[in-house]
Coordinates of C-alpha atoms in Angstrom, one line a residue:
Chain A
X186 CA -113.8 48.1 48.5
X187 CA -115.6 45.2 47.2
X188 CA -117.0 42.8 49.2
X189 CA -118.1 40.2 46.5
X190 CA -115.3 38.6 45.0
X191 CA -113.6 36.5 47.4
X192 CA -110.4 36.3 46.4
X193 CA -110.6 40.0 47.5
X194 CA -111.8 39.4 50.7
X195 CA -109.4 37.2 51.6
X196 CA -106.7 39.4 50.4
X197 CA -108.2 42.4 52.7
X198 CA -108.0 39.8 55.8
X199 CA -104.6 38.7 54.8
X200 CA -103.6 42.4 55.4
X201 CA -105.4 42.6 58.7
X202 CA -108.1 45.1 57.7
X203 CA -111.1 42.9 58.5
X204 CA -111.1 40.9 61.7
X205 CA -115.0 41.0 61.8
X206 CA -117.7 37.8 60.9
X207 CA -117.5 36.8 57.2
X208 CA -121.3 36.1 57.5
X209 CA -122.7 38.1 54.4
X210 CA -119.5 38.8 52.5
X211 CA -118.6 37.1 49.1
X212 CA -122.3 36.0 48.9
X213 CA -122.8 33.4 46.3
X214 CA -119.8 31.9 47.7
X215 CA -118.9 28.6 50.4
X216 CA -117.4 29.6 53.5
X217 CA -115.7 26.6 55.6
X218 CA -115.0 26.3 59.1
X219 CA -111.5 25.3 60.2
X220 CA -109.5 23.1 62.6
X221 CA -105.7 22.5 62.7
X222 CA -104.0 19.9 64.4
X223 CA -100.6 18.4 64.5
X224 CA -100.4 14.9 62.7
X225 CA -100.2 12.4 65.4
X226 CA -103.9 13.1 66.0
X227 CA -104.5 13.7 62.1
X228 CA -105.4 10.5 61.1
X229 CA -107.8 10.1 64.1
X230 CA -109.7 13.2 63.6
X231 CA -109.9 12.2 60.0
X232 CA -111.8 9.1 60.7
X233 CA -114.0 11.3 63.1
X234 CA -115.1 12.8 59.8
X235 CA -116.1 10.2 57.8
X236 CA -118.1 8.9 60.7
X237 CA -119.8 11.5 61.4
X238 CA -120.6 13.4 58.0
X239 CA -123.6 15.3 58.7
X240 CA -122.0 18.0 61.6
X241 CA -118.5 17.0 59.6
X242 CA -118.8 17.4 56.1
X243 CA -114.8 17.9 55.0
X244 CA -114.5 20.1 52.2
X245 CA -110.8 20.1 52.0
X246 CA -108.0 17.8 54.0
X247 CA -104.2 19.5 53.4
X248 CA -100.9 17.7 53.5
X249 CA -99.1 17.7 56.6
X250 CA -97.1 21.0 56.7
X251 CA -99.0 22.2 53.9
X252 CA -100.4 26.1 54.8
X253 CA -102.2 26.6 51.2
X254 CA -105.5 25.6 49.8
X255 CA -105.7 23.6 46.2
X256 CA -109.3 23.0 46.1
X257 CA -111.5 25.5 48.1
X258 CA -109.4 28.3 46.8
X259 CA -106.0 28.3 44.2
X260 CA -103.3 29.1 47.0
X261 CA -105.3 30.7 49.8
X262 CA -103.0 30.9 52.6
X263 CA -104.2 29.4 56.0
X264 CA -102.0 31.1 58.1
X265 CA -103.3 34.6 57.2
X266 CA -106.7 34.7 55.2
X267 CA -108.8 34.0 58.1
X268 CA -110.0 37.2 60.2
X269 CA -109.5 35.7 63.7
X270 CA -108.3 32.3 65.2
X271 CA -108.6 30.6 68.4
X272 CA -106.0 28.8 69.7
X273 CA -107.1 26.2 71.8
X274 CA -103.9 24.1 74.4
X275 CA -104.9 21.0 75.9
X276 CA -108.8 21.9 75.1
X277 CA -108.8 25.3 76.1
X278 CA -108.8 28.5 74.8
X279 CA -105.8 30.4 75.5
X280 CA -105.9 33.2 72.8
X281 CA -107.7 34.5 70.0
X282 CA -105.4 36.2 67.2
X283 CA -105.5 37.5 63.8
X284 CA -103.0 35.3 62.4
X285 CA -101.1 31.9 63.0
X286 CA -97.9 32.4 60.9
X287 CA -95.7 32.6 64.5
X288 CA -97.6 29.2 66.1
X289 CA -96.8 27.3 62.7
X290 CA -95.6 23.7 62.9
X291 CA -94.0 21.5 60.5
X292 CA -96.7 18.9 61.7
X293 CA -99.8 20.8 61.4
X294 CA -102.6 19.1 59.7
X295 CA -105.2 21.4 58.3
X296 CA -109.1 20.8 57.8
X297 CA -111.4 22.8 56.4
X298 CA -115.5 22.3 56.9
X299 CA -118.5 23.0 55.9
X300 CA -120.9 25.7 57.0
X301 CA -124.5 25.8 56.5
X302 CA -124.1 29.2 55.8
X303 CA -124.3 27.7 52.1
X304 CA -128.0 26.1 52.5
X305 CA -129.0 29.6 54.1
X306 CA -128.8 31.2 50.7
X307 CA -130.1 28.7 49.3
X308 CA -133.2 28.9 51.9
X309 CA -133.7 32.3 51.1
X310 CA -133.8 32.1 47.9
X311 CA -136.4 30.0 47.7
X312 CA -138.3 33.0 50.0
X313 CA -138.1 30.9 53.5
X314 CA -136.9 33.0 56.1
X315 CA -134.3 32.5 58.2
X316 CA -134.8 33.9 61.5
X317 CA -131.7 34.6 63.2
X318 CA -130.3 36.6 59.7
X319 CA -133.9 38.3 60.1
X320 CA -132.8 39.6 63.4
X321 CA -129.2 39.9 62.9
X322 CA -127.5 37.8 64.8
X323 CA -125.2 34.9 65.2
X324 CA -127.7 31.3 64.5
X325 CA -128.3 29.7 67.9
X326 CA -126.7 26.4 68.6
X327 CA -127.1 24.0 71.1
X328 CA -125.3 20.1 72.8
X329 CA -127.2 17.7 71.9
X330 CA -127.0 14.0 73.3
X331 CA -127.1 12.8 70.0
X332 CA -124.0 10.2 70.1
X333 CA -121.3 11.1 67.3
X334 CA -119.2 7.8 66.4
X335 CA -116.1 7.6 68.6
X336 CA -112.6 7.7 66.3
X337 CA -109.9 7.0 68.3
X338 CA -109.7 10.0 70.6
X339 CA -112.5 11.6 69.5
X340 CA -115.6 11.2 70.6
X341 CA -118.6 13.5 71.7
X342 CA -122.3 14.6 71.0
X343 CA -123.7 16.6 68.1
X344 CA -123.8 20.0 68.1
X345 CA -126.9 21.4 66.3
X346 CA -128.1 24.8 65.2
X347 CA -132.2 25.6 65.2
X348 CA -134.1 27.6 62.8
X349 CA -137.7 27.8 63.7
X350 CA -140.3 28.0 61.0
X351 CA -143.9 28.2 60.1
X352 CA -145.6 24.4 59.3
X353 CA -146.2 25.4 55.6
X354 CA -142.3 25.8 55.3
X355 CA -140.8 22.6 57.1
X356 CA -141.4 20.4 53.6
X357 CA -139.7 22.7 51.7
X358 CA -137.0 23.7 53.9
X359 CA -136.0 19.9 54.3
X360 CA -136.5 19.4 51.0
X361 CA -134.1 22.3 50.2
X362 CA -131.2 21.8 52.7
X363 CA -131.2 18.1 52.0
X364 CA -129.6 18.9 48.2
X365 CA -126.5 20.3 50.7
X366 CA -125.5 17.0 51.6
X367 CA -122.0 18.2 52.0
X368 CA -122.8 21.0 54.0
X369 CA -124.9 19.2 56.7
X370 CA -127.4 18.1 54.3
X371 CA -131.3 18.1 55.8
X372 CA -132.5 18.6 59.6
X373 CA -131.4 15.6 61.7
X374 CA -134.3 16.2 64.6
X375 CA -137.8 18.7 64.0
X376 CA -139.9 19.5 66.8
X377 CA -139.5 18.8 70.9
X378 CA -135.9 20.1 71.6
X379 CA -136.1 17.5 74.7
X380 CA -136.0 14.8 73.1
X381 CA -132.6 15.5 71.7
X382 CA -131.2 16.6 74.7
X383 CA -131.8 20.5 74.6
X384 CA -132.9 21.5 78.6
X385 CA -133.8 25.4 77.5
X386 CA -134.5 26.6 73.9
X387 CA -134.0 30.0 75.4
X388 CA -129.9 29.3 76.2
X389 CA -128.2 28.2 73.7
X390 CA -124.5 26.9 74.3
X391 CA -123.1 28.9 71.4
X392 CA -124.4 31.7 69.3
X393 CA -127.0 33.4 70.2
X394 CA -131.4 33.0 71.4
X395 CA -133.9 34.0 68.1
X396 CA -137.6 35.1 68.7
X397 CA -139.9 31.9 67.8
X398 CA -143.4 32.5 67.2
X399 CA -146.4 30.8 68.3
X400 CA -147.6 27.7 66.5
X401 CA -143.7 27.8 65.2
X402 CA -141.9 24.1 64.7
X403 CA -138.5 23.8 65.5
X404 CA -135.6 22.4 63.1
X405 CA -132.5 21.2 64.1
X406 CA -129.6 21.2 61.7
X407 CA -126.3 19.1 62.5
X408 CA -123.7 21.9 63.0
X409 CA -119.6 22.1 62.1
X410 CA -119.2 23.2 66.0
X411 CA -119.2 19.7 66.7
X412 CA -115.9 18.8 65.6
X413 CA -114.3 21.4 67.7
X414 CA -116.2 19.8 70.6
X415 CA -114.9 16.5 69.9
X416 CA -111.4 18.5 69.5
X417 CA -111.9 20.1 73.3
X418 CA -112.8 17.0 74.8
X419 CA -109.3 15.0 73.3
X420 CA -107.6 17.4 74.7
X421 CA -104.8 17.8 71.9
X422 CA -101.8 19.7 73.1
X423 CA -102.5 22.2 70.8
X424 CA -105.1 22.9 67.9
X425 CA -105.9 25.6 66.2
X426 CA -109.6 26.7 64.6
X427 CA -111.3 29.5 63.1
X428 CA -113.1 32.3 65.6
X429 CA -117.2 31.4 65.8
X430 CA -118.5 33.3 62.6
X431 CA -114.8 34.2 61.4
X432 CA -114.8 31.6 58.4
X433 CA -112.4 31.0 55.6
X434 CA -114.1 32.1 52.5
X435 CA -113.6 30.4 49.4
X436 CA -113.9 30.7 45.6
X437 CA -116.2 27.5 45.5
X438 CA -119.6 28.6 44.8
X439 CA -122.7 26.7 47.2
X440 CA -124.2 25.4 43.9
X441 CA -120.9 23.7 43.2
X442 CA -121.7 22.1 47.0
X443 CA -125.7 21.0 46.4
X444 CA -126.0 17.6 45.0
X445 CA -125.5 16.3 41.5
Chain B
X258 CA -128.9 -23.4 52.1
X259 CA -130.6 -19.7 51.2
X260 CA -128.1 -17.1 49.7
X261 CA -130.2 -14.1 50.5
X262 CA -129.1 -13.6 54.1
X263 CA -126.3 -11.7 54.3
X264 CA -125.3 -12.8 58.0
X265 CA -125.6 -16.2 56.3
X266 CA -123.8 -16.0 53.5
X267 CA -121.0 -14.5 55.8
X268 CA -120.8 -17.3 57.7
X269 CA -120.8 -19.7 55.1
X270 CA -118.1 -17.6 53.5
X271 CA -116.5 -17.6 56.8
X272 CA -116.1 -21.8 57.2
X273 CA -114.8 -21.8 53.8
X274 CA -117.8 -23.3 51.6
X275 CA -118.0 -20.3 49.5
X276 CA -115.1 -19.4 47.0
X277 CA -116.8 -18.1 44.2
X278 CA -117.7 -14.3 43.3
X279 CA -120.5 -12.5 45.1
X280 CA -122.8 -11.0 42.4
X281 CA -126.2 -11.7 42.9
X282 CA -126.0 -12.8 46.8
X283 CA -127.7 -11.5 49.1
X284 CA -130.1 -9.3 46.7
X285 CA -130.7 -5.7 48.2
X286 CA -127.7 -5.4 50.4
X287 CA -124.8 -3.5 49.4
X288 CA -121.5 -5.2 48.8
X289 CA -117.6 -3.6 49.3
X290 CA -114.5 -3.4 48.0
X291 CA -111.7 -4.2 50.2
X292 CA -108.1 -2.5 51.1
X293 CA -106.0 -3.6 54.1
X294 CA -102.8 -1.2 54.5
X295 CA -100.0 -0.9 57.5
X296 CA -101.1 2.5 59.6
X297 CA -98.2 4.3 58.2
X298 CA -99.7 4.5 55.1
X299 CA -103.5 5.1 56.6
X300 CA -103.6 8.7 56.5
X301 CA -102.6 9.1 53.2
X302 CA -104.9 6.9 52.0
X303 CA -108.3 8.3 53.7
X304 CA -107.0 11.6 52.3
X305 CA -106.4 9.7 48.9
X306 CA -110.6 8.5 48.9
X307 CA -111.5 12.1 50.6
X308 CA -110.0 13.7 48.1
X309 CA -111.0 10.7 45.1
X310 CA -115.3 10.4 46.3
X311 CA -116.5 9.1 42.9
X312 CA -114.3 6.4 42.7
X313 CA -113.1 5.8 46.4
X314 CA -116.4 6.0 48.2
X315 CA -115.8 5.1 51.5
X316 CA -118.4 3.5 53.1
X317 CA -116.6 2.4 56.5
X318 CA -112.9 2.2 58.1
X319 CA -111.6 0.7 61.4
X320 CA -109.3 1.6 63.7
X321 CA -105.6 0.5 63.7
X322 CA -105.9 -3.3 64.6
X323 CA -109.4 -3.8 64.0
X324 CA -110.9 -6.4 62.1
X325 CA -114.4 -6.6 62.9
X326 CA -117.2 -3.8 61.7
X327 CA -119.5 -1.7 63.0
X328 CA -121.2 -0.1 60.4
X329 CA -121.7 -2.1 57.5
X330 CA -122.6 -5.2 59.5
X331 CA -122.7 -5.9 63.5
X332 CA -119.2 -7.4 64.5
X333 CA -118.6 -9.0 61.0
X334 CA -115.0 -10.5 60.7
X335 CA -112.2 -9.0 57.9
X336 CA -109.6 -11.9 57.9
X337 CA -112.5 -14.5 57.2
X338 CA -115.4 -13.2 55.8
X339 CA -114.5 -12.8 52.0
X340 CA -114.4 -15.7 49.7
X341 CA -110.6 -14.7 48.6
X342 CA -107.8 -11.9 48.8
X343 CA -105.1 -10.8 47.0
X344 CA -102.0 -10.1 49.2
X345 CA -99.9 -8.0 47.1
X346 CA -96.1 -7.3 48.6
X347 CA -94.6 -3.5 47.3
X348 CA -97.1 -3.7 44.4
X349 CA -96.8 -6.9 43.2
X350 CA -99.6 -9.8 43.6
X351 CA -97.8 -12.5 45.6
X352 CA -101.1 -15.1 46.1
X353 CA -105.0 -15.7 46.4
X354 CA -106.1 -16.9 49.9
X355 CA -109.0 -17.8 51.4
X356 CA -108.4 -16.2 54.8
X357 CA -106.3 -13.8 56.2
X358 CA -105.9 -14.6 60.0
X359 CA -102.0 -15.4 59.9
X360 CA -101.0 -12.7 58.0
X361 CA -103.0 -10.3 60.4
X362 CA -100.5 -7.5 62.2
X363 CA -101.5 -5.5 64.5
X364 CA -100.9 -2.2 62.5
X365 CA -103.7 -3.2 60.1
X366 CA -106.2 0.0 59.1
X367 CA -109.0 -2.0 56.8
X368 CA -110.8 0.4 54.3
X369 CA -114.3 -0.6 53.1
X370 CA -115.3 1.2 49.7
X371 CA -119.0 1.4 47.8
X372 CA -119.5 -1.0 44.7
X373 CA -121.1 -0.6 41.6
X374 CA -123.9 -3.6 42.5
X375 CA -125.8 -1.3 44.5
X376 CA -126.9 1.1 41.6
X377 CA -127.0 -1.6 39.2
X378 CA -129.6 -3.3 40.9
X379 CA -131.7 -0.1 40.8
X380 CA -131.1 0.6 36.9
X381 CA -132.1 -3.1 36.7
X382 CA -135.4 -2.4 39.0
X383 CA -136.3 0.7 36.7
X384 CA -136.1 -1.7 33.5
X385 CA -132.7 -0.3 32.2
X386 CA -130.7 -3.7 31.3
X387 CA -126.9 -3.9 32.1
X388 CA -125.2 -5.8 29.6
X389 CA -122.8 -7.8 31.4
X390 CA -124.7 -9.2 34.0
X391 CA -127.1 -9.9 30.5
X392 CA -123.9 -12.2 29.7
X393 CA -122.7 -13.0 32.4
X394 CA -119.5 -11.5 32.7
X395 CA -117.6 -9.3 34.5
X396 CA -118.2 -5.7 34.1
X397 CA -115.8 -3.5 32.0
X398 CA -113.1 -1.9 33.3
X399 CA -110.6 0.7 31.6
X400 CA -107.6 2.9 32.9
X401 CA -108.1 6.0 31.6
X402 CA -106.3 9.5 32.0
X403 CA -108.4 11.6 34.4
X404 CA -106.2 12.4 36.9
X405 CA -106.5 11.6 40.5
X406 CA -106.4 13.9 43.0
X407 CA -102.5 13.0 44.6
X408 CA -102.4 12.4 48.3
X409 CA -99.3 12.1 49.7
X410 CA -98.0 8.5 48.2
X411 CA -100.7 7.5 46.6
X412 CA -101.3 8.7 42.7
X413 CA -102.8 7.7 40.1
X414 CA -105.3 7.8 37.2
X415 CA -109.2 6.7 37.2
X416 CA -110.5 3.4 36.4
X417 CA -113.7 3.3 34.9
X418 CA -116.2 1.0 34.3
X419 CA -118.3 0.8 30.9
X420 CA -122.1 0.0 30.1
X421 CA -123.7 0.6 26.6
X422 CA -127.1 2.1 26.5
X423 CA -129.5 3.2 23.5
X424 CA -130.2 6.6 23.2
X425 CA -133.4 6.7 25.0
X426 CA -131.9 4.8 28.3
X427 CA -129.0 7.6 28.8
X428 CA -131.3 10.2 30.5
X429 CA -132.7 7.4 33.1
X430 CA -129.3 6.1 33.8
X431 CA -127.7 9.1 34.8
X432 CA -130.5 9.9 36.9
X433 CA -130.5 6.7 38.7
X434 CA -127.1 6.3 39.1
X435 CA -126.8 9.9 40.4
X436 CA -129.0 9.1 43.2
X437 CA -126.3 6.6 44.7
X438 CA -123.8 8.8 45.3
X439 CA -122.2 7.0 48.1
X440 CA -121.1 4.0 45.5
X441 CA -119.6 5.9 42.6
X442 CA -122.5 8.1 41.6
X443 CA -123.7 9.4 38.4
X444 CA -121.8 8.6 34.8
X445 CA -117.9 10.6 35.0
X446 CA -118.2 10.5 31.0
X447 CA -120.4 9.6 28.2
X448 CA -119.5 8.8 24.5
X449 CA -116.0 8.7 23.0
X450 CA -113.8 6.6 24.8
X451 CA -110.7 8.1 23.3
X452 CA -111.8 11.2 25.3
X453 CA -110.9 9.5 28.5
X454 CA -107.6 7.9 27.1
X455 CA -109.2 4.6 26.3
X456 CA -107.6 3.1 23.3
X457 CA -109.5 -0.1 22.3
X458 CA -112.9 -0.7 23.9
X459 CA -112.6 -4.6 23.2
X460 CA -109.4 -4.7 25.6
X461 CA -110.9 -3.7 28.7
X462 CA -107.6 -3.8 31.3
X463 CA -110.1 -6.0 33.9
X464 CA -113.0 -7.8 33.7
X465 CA -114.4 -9.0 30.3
X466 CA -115.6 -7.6 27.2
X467 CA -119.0 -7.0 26.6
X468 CA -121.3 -6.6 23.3
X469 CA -121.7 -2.9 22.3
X470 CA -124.9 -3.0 19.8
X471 CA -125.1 -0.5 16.9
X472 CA -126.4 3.0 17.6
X473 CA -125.3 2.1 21.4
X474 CA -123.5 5.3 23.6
X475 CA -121.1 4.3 26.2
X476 CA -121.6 5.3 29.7
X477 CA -118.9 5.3 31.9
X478 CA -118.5 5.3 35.6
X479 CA -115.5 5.7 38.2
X480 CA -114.6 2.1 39.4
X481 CA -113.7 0.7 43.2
X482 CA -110.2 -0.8 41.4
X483 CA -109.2 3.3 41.6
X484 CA -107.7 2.6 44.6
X485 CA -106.3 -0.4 44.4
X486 CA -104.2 1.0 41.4
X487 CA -103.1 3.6 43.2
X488 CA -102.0 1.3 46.3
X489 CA -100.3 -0.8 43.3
X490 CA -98.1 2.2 42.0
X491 CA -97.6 3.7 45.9
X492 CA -95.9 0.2 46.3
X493 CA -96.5 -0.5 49.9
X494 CA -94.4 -3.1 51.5
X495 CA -97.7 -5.2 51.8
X496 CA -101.4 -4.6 51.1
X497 CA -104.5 -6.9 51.1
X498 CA -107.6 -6.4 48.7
X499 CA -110.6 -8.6 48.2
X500 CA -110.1 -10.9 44.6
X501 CA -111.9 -9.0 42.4
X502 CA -115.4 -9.7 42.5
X503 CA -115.1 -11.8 45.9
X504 CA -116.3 -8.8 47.8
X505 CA -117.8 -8.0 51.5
X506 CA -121.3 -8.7 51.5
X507 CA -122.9 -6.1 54.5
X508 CA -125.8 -6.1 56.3
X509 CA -126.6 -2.1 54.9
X510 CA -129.4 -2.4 52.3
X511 CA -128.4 -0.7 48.5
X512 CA -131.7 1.6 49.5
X513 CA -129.9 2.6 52.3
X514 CA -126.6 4.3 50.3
X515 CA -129.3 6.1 48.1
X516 CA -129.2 10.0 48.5
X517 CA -131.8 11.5 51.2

């Protein structure tokens, strides 16, 4: 088995033999976060979006009803090609499942999101390190009290995730991310974690802690967790989203994503 | 009275002593196209620009009811701060006012979309001369083919705008233009304009026709009238658009929209 052509990983998942993290499969290629919710909040949550681009970057909006992908993928099928999904009733978690064909509504509005997964390879490329793939594990993240712009319902602070780096690598690593402007685009806070909000570097609210070095700076990178925060604090009665780290992967390439 | 203020120019605009187009007020801040649609049809239509980016670049959209920004300017008023709007009733242009306070219902969603002013103030910064403001008319504009991306009731094909360039000016133009991609972007086609379904360059289907000089290369870029032809065949049992050329002068400067 392959693990570089994603149509092929999606078919693998649509079969149930992969219910682990997509992080590292189909490299070359976008992964997008999801969130489904029925269409009385659709239009709301939409707005949220285009507020609040940076931690929201839509990469594809779907038709009410509408289970399959036309632009991230030529018929993906929503319902099945993701490895694990949360579903979330009145902002809570109630179960995590490997498909959502049995839970489907009529209504259901389906979003899929950006990832910074696409600037990573794009970091690495360029030979900057990224810590937390260094020490394999899942990128720390952390509630910020950076404001998002209310949209009807929704409303919230920014989730960020941090990557810590060396001084000589800040320019460039701004520099780089900030051509993935529809994948979070470049760091929206560098350096003291407190004056964004962030109590204890060492605990991050999702994810997982990274090793940073002395003399090490700290960037901060708006994150696609936000939106489900937003999500858990309207309390819909029920929405659906990907499991952390269990991401649709597409056929559009993270090039096709930097800007023109 | 000074036209470069656009808080001023808004309330001139506002106690009706200002009818005429908007080009060349307020130099440096970014003007907006406008479209006014019942909530029923609001979804759709935020899908239709998230899906359309290059020629539906939304730069700001209020809640069901609203009327005053946020974003582009601080508490600015939709029903009297453009010099004149088209009402148009299932399609159909039914009159021109100056203000639209008694038609306002309460299930108004206003959509504020990027205009082509902003980047041609920067080709005209980097020396690059735009022929119609040269002769002061109205820019170009063409139907062509390229398809749309549908969303839900709303269809349609792109409407470009056209500005002729020597040879040597192609290169900086896209570049510049690229950088503003918030309000349309970089060129959607260069040369023939059969290739894009345009018949006869000397009939433009709005605006006015402009001198194309021997050896010259047409440069073509998605329009803000995209949407409002695809509002136009969706047939909405009423819509509200700025007149064409009478558009929403904002407080955001036209640096401001450029790529970070």
């Amino acid at each position: 088995m392959k693990y570089d052509d994603p149509k092929k990983v999606r078919a693998m998942i649509r079969k149930d033999l992969w219910r682990k993290p997509t992080a590292g499969i189909a490299p070359g290629y976008a992964q997008a976060n999801l969130v489904i919710l029925p269409q009385r909040y659709a239009f709301d949550f939409l707005l949220f979006c285009q507020r609040n681009p940076k931690p929201c970057p839509l990469l594809e909006v779907l038709e009410p009803g509408r289970f399959t992908t036309n632009f991230l993928a030529s018929g993906a099928d929503i319902g099945t090609d993701l490895p694990l999904y949360n579903v979330y009733e009145k902002g809570k978690l109630k179960r995590t499942v490997a498909g959502i064909k049995d839970l489907w509504q009529e209504d259901f509005v389906t979003f899929l999101i950006g990832c910074s997964f696409s600037f990573e390879e794009a970091l690495i490329r360029a030979g900057i390190p990224v810590r937390h793939i260094e020490e394999g594990k899942n990128v720390p993240m952390y509630v910020t009290n950076i404001p998002c712009y209310d949209a009807g319902i929704f409303t919230g602070t920014m989730v960020v995730t941090m990557r810590p780096m060396p001084a000589g690598r800040i320019v460039p690593a701004v520099r780089i991310t900030s051509r993935y402007s529809s994948v979070h685009g470049g760091p929206v806070h560098i350096g003291d974690p407190a004056k964004i909000g962030i109590r204890n570097i060492r605990r991050p609210d999702f994810g997982e802690a990274v090793t940073i070095k002395k003399d090490e700076t700290l960037l901060f990178w708006a994150c696609g967790v936000t939106p489900q925060v937003a999500v858990m604090n309207a309390k819909p009665n029920i929405c659906i989203t990907h499991a952390p780290g269990h991401m649709f992967v597409s056929d559009v390439l993270n090039e096709e994503l930097a800007n023109q």
